[in-house]
Short mmCIF file of C-alpha atoms and ligand atoms in Angstrom, two decimals:
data_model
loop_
_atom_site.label_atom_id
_atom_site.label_comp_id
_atom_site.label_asym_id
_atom_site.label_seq_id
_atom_site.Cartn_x
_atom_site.Cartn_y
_atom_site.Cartn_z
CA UNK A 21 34.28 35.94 18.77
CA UNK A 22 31.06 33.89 20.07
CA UNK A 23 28.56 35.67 18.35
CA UNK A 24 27.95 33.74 14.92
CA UNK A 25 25.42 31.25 15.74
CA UNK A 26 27.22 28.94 13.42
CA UNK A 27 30.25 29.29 15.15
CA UNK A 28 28.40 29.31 19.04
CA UNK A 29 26.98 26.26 17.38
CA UNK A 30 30.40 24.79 17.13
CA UNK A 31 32.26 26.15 20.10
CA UNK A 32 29.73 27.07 22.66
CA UNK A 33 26.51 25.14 21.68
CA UNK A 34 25.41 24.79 25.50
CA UNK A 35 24.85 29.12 25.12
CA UNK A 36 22.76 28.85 22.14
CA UNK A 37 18.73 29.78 22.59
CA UNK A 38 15.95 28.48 19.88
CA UNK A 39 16.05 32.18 18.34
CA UNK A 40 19.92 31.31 17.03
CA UNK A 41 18.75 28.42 14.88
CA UNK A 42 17.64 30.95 12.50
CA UNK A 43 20.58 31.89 11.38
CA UNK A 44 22.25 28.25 12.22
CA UNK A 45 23.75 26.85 8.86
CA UNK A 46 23.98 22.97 9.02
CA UNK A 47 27.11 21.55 6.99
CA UNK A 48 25.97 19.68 3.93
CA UNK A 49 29.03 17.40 3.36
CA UNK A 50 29.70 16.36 6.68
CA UNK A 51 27.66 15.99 10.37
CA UNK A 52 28.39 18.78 12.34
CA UNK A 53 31.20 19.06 14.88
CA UNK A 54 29.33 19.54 18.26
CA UNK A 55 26.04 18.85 18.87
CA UNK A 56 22.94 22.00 19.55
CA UNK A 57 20.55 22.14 22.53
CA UNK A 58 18.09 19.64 22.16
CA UNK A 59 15.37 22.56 21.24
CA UNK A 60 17.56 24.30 18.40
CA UNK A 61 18.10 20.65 17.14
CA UNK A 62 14.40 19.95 17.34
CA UNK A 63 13.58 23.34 15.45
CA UNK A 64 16.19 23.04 12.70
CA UNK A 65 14.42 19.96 11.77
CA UNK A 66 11.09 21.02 11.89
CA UNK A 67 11.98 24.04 9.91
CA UNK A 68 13.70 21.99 7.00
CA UNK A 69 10.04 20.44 6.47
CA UNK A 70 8.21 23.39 6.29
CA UNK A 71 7.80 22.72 2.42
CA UNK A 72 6.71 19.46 2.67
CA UNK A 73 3.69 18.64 2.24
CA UNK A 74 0.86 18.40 4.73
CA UNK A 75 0.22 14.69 5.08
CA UNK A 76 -3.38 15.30 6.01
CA UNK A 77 -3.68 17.60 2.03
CA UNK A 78 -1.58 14.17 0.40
CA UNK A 79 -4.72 12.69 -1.24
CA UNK A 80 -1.97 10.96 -3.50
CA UNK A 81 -1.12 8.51 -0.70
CA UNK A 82 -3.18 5.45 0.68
CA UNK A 83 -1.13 5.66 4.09
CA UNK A 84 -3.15 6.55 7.59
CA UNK A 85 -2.85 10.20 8.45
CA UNK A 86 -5.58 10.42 11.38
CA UNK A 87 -4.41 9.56 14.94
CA UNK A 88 -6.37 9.69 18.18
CA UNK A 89 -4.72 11.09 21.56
CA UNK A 90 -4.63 7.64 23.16
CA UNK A 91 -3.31 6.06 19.92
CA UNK A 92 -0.78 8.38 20.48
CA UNK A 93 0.13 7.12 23.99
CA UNK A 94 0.32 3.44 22.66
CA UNK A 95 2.92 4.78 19.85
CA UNK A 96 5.25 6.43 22.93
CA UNK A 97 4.58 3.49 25.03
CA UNK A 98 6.45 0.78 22.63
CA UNK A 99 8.05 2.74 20.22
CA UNK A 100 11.32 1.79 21.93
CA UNK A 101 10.90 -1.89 21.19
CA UNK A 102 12.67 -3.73 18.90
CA UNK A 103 9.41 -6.23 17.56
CA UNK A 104 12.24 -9.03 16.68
CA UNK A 105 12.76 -9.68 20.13
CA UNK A 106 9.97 -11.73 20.99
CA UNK A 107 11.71 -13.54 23.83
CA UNK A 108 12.06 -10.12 25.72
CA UNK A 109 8.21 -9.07 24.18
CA UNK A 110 6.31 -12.03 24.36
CA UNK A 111 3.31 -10.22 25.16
CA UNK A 112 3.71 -8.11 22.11
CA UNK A 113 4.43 -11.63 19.79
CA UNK A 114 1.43 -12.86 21.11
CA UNK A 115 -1.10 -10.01 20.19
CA UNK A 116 0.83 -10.49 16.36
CA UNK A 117 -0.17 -14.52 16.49
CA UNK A 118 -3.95 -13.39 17.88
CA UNK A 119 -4.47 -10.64 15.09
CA UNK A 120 -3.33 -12.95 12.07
CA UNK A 121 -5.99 -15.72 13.81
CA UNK A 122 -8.52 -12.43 13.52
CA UNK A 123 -7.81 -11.52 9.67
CA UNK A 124 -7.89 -15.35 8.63
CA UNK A 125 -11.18 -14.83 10.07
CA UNK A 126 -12.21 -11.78 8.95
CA UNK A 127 -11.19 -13.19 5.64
CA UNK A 128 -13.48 -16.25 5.48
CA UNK A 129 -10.64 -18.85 6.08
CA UNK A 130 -11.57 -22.50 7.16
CA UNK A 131 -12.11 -23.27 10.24
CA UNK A 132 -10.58 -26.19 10.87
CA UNK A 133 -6.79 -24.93 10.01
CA UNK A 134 -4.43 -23.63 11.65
CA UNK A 135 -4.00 -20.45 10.07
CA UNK A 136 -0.64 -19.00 9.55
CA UNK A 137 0.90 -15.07 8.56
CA UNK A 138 2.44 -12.27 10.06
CA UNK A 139 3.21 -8.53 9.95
CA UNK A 140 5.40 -6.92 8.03
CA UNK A 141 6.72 -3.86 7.03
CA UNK A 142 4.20 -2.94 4.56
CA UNK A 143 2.59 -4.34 1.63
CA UNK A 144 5.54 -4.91 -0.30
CA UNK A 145 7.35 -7.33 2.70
CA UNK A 146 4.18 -9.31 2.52
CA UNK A 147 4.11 -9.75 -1.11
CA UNK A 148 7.22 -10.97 -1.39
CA UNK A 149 6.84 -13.51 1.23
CA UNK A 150 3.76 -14.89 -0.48
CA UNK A 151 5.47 -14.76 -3.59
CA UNK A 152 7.97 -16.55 -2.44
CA UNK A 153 6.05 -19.32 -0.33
CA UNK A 154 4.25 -19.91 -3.78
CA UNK A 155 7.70 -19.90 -5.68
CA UNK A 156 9.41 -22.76 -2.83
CA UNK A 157 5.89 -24.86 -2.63
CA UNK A 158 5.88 -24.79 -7.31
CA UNK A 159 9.28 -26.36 -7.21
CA UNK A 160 8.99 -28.47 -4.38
CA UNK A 161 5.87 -30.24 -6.36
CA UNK A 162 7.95 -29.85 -9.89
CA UNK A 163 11.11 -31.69 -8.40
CA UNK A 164 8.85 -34.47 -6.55
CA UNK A 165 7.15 -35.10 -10.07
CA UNK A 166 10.58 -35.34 -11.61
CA UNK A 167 9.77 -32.21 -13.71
CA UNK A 168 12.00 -29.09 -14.76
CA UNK A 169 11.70 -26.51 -12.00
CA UNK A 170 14.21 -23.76 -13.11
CA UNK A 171 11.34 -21.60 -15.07
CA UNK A 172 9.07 -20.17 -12.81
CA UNK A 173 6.50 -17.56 -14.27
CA UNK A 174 3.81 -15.43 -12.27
CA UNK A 175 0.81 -13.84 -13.72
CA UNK A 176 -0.22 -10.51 -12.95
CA UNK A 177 -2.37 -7.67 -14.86
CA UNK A 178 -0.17 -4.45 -16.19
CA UNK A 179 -2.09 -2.78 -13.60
CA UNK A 180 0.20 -4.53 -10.30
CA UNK A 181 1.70 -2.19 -8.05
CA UNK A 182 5.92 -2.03 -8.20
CA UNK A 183 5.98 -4.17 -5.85
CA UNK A 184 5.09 -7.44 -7.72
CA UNK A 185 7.99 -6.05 -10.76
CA UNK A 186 10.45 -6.10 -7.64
CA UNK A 187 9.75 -9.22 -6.78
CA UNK A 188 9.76 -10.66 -10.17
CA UNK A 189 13.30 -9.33 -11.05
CA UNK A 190 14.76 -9.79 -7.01
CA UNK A 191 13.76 -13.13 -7.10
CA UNK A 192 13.77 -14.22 -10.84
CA UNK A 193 10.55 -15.37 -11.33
CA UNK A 194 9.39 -14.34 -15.45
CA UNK A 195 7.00 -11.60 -15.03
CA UNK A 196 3.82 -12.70 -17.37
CA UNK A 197 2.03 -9.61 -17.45
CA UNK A 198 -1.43 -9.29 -18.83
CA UNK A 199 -1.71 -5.84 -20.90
CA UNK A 200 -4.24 -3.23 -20.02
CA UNK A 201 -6.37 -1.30 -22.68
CA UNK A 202 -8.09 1.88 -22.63
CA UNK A 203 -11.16 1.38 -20.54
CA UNK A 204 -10.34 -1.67 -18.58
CA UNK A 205 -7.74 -1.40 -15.93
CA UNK A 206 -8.60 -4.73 -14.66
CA UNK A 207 -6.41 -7.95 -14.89
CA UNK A 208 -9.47 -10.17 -16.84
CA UNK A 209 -9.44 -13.81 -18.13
CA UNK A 210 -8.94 -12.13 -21.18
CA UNK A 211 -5.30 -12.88 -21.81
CA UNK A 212 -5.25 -15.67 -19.31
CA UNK A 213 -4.48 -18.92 -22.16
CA UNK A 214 -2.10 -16.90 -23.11
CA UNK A 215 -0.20 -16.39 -20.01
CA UNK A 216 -0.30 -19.51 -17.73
CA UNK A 217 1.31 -22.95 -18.15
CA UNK A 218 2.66 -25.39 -15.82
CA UNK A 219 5.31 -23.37 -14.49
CA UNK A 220 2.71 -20.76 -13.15
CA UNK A 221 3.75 -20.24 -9.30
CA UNK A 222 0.46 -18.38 -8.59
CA UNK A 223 -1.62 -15.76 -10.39
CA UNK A 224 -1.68 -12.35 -8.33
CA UNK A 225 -5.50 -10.75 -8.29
CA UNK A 226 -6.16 -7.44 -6.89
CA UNK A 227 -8.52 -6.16 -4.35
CA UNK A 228 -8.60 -2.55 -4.51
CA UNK A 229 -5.72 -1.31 -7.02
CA UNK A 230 -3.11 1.26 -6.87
CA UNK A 231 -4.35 3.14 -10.32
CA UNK A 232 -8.12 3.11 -10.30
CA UNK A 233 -9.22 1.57 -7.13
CA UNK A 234 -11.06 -1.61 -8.25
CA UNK A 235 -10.72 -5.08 -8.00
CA UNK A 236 -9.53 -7.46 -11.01
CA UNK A 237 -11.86 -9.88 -12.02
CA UNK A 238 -11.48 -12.03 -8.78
CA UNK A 239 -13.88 -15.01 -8.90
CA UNK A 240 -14.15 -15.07 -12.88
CA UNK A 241 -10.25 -15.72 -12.47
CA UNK A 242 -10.25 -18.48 -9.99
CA UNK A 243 -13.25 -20.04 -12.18
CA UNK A 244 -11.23 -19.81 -15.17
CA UNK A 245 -8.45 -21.63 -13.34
CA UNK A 246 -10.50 -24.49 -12.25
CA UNK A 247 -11.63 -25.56 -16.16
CA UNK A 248 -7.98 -25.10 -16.88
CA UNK A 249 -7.40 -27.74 -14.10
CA UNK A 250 -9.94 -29.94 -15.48
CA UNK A 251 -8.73 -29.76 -19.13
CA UNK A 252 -4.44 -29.77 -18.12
CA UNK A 253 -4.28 -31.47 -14.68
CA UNK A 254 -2.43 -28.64 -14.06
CA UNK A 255 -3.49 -26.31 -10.79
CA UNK A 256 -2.58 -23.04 -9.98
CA UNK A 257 -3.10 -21.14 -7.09
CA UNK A 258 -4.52 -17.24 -6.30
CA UNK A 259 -2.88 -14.59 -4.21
CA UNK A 260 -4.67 -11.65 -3.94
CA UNK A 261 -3.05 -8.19 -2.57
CA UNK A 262 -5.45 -6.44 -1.22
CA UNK A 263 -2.93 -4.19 0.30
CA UNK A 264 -6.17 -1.69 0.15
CA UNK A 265 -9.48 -3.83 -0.49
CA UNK A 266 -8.42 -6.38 2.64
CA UNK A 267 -9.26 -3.56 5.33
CA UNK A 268 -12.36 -2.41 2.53
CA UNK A 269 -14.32 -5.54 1.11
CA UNK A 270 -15.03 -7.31 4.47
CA UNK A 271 -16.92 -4.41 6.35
CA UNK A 272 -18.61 -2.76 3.18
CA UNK A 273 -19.24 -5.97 0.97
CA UNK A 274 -19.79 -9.24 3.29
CA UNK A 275 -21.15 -11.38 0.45
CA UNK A 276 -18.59 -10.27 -2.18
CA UNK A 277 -16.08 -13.22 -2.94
CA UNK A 278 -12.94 -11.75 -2.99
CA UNK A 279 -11.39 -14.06 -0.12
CA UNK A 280 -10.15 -17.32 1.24
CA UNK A 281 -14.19 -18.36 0.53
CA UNK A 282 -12.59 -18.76 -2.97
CA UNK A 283 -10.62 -22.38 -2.84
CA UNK A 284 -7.83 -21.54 -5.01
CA UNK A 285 -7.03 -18.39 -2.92
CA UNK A 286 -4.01 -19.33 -0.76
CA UNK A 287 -2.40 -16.25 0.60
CA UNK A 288 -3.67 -12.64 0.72
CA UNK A 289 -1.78 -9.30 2.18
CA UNK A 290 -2.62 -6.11 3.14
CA UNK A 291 -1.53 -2.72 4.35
CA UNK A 292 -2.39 -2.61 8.35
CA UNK A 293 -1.23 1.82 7.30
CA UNK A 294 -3.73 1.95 5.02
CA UNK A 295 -7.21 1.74 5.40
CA UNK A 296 -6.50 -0.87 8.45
CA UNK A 297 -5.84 2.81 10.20
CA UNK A 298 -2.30 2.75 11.50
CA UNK A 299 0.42 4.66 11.13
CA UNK A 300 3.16 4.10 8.60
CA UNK A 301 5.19 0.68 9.01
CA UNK A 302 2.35 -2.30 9.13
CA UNK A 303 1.66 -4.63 6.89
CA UNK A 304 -0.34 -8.24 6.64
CA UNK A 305 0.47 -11.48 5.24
CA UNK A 306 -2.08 -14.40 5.98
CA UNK A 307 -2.00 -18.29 4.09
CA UNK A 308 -5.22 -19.85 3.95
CA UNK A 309 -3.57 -22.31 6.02
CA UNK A 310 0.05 -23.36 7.97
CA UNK A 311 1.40 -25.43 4.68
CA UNK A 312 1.11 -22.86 2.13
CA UNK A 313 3.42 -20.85 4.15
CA UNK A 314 6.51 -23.53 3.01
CA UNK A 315 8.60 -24.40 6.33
CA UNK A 316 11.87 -24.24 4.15
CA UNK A 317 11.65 -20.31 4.59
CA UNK A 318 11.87 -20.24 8.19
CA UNK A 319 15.19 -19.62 10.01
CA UNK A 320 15.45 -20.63 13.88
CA UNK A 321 18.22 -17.88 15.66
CA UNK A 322 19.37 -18.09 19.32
CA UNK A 323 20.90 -14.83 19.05
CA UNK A 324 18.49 -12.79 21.13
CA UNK A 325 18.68 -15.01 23.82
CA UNK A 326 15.90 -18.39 23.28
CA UNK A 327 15.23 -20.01 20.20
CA UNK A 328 12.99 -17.83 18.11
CA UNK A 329 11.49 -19.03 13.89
CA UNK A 330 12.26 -15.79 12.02
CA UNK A 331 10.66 -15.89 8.50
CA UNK A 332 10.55 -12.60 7.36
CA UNK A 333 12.46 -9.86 5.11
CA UNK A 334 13.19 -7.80 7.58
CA UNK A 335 14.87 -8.82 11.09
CA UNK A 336 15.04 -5.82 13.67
CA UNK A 337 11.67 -3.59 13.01
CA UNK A 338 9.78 -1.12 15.00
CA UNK A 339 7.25 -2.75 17.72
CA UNK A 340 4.80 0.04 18.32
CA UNK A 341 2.35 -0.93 14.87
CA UNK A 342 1.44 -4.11 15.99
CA UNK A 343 0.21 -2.38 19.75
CA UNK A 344 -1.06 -0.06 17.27
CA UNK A 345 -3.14 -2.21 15.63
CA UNK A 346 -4.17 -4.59 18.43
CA UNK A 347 -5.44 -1.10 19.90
CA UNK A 348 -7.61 0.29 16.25
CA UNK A 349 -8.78 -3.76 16.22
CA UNK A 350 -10.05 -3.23 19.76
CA UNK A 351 -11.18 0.38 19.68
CA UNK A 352 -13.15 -0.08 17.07
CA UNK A 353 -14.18 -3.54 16.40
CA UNK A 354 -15.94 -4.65 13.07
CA UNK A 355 -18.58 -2.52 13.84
CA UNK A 356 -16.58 0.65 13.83
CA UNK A 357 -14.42 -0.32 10.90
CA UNK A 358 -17.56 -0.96 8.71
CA UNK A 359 -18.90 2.41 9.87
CA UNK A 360 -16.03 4.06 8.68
CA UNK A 361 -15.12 2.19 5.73
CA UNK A 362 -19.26 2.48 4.38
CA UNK A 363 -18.77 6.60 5.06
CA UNK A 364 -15.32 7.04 3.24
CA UNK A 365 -16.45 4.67 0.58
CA UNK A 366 -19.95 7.04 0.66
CA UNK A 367 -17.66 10.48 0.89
CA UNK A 368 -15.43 8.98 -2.29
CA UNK A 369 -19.13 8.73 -4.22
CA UNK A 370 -20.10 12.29 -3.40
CA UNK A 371 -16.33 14.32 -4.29
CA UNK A 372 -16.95 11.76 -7.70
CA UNK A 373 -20.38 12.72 -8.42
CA UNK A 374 -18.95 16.74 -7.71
CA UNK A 375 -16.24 16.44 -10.37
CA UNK A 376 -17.91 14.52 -12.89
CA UNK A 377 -20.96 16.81 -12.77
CA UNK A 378 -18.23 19.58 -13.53
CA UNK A 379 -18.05 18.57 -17.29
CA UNK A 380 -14.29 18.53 -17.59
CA UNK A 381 -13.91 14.60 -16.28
CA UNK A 382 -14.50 10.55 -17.19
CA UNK A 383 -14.45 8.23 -14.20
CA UNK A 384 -12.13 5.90 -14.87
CA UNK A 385 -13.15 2.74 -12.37
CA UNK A 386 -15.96 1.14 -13.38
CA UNK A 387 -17.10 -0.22 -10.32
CA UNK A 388 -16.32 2.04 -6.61
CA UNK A 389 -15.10 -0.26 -4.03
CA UNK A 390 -12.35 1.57 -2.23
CA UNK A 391 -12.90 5.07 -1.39
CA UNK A 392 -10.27 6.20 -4.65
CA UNK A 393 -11.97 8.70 -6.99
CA UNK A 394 -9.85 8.15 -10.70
CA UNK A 395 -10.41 10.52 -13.57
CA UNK A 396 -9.26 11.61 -17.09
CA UNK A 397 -10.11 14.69 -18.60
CA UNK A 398 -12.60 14.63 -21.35
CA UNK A 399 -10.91 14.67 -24.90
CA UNK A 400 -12.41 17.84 -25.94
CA UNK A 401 -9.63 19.40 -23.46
CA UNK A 402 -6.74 20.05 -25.07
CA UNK A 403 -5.05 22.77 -24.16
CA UNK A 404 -4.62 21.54 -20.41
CA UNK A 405 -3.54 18.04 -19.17
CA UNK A 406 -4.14 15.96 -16.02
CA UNK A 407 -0.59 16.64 -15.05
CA UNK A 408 -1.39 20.73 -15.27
CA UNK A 409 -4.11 20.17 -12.88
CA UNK A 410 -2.10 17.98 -9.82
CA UNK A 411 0.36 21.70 -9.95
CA UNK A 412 -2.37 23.66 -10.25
CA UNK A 413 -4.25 22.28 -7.12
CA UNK A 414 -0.45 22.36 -5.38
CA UNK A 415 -0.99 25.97 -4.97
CA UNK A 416 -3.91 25.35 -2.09
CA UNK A 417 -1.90 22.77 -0.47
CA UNK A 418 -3.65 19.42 -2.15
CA UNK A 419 -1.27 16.75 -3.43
CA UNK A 420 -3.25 15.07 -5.65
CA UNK A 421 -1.06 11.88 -8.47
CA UNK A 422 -1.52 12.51 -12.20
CA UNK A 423 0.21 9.64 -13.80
CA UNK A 424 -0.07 7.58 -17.10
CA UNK A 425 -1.63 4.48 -17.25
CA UNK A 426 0.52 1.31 -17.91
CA UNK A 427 0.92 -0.48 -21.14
CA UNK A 428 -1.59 -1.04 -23.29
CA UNK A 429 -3.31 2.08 -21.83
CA UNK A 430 -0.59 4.77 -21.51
CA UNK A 431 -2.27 7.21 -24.21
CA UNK A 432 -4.43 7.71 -20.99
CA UNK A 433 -3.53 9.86 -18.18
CA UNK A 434 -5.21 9.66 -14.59
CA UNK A 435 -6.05 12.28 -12.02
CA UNK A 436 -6.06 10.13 -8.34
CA UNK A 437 -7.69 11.18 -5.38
CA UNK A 438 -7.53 8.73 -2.71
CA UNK A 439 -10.20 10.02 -0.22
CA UNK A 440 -9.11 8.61 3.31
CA UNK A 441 -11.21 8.81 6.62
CA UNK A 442 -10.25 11.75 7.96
CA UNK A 443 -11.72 13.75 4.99
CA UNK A 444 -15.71 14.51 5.36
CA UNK A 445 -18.21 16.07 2.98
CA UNK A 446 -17.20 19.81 3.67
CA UNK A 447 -13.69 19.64 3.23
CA UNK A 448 -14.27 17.03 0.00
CA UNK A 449 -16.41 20.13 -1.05
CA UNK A 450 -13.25 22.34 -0.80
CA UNK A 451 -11.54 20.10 -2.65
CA UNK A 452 -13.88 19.90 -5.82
CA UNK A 453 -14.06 23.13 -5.69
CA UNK A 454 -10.15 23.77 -6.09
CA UNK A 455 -10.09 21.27 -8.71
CA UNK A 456 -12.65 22.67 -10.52
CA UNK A 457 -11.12 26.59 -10.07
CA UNK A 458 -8.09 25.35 -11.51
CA UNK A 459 -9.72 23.47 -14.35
CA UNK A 460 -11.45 26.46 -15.70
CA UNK A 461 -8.00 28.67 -15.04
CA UNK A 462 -5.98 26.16 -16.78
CA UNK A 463 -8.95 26.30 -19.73
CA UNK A 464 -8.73 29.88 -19.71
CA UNK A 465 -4.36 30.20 -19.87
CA UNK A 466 -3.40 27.08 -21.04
CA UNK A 467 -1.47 24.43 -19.06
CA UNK A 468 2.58 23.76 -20.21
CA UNK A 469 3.00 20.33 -18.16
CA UNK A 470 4.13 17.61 -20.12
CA UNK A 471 3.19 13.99 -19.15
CA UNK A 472 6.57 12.16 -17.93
CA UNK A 473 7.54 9.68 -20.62
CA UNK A 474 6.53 5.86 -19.74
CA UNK A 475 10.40 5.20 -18.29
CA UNK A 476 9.80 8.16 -16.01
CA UNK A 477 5.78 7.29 -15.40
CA UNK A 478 7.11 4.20 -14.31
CA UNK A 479 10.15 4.78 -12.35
CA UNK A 480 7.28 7.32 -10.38
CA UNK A 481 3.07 6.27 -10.09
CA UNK A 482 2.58 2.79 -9.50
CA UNK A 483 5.18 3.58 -6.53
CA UNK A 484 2.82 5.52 -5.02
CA UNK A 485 1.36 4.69 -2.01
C1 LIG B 633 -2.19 -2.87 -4.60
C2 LIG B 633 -0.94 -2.54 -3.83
N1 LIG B 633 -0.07 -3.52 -3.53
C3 LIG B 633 1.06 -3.30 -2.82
C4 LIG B 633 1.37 -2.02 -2.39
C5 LIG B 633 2.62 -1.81 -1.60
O1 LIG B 633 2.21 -1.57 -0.29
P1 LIG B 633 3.09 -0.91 0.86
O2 LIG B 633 3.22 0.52 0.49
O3 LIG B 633 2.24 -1.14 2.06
O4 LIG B 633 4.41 -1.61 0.92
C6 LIG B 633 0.48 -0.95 -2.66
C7 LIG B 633 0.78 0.42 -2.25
O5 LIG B 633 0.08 1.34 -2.60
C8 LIG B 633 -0.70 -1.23 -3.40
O6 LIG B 633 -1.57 -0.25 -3.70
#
């Protein structure tokens, strides 16, 4: 008895064709005995995703969807590479060392420094290595002056992206968070005298947040800082995550101070997968120069053959991102990313203008640097929430966050579309559209979603990348 595909599967997988994967039944609780034909394999998988969603429809997520053919190539040419091994990969170490000399660059550092960062994961592994460089350098100075250096505190607006809270609690540093209120999303020098002291290890500024899209109040920050140096004594240095604005700022807004032209700013990150174009798995860290960056955090290891400084997070990690980048840094040069950045930023504008002319929304960012369009629905809407409208715009395939704000301003929910380059003015059009078809359906039958509570708001959005 060969003819159950479960049980050919099992006893005579080398017989089985593509067509018996549809009736294949994969063991939940265990891996399966014998192994498929590489084709049945390859569809059972595919076919488990059909649900998913399309990544190109996810307008929740920052992360690069859009590859070109060649791109492509470079992915299949290194993918098999472990990066770690840069005695085997030199070539590969080397194009890492030349694109952190490029950001520093592209980010205004001195010139006369030898800059220092690397790649990363994402985001998040470069935020906590900046975090920690300024926690090691803070004590350092605390235990040279003889002073107490077992309280470190970092200051951050509510409006931080999970990232910073995991860092905080994995590395016990005291969060000092800056509350939000209704109508600023911003971390401000409003709460500022409040919040720092001399066990400050930096103050974390955003270019280009997770909830809104815009920048804290960069330079008025890093003034603020320098009269508190000149009344305490006591300085305190920037980092600014600009896991977004990094790849955003510099090609749409080259006289905008958001960067290492700022003295106090020593370390800034970004996302290489987000609007630096590559593929999931890249990130950026770069110090304004090689002492920030403190040399207690590096580790020396002979294991892969060659002494090799290791000083990050992660040890073994995909090598195909950093060829990835080194090609989208070539391919396109500043020229190309400015071209691209200036129309997404220009397409965000136009799906904004769309929606707000509907009458059912309130822009929520003030000012429109990176190409995310946040709303809220007007007041006067009650019988239909934010939440209602992300489901509602499910049905045509668009993912699309709702979330509540964070503390002081979770009374207000948002409605994020992060508009990425692939999307142009047509299918933006579509989009609009659907949002506004479900708007006026959801006006007309009433919506039943109810907001998450803050736990669950929290445990979700600010995730969200
Ligand atoms: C402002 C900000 N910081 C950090 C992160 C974390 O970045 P990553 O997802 O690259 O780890 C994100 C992700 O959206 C972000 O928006």
């Amino acid at each position: 008895m060969t003819d159950h595909p479960a049980r050919m599967a099992a006893e005579e997988p080398e017989k089985m064709t593509p067509w018996d994967m549809f009736n294949m039944q994969v063991p939940t609780d265990h891996m399966p005995e014998k192994g498929v034909p590489a084709r049945v394999a390859k569809a059972v998988v595919n076919s488990e995703a059909w649900t998913d969603a399309r990544p190109m429809m996810n307008l929740s997520s920052f992360v690069t969807t859009f590859t070109e053919p060649e791109a492509e190539e470079i992915v299949h040419e290194h993918f098999l590479k472990n990066y770690i091994d840069h005695d085997m990969y030199p070539q590969l170490f080397a194009m890492e060392g030349r694109m952190v000399r490029w950001l520093h660059h592209l980010w205004n550092g001195p010139a006369d420094v030898s800059p220092y960062g690397t790649a990363t994961v994402g985001s998040s592994e470069a935020c906590m290595l900046a975090g920690l460089a300024h926690k090691w350098n803070w004590r350092q100075a605390r235990e040279k002056a003889g002073k107490d250096a077992t309280r470190p505190n970092m200051v951050t607006g509510g409006n931080v992206q999970i990232v910073w809270k995991k860092f905080l609690r994995y590395f016990d540093v005291e969060p000092r968070i800056a509350p939000l209120k209704p109508g600023n999303y911003r971390l401000t020098t409003e709460h500022l005298e409040r919040l720092v002291d001399e066990n400050t290890i930096a103050v974390v500024a955003i270019a280009g947040q997770t909830f809104t899209g815009e920048d804290d109040d960069i330079q008025e920050i890093h003034d603020w800082l320098d009269a508190y140096e000149k009344r305490t004594g006591i300085s305190i240095p920037m980092h600014i995550d600009g896991a977004s604005g990094a790849f955003v700022n510099p090609f749409c807004y080259p006289d905008y101070k958001w960067d290492f032209r700022l003295p106090r700013v020593q370390s800034i990150n970004a996302s290489g997968h987000k609007f630096g174009l590559v593929p999931p798995g890249l990130g950026w860290v770069v110090f304004r120069d090689d002492t920030v960056f403190n040399k207690d955090l590096i580790f020396y290891v002979n294991y892969l053959g060659g002494e090799m400084p290791t000083a990050t997070l992660n040890f073994s990690r995909n090598a195909f991102q950093i060829a990835y980048q080194y090609y989208t840094f070539i391919r396109l040069g500043f020229e190309g990313y400015a071209r691209i950045m200036t129309k997404t930023v220009e397409n965000a504008v136009h799906l904004r203008d769309l929606l707000v002319q509907s009458g059912y929304f309130t822009i929520m960012n003030e000012t429109q640097r990176i190409p995310v369009v946040a709303l809220t629905l007007k007041p006067e809407y009650t019988n239909f929430n934010e939440f209602d409208i992300s489901a509602k715009v499910r049905e045509r395939g668009w993912v699309i966050s709702a979330y509540s704000m964070p503390p002081d301003a979770q009374a207000i929910n948002s409605l994020r579309v992060v508009v990425r380059p692939h999307l142009n003015a047509n299918t933006l059009g579509i989009l609009a559209g659907d949002i506004i078809q479900a708007c006026q359906w959801l006006e007309k039958h009433g919506g039943n979603a109810t907001p998450p509570s803050l736990h669950d708001a929290y445990k979700s959005s600010p995730a969200k990348c």
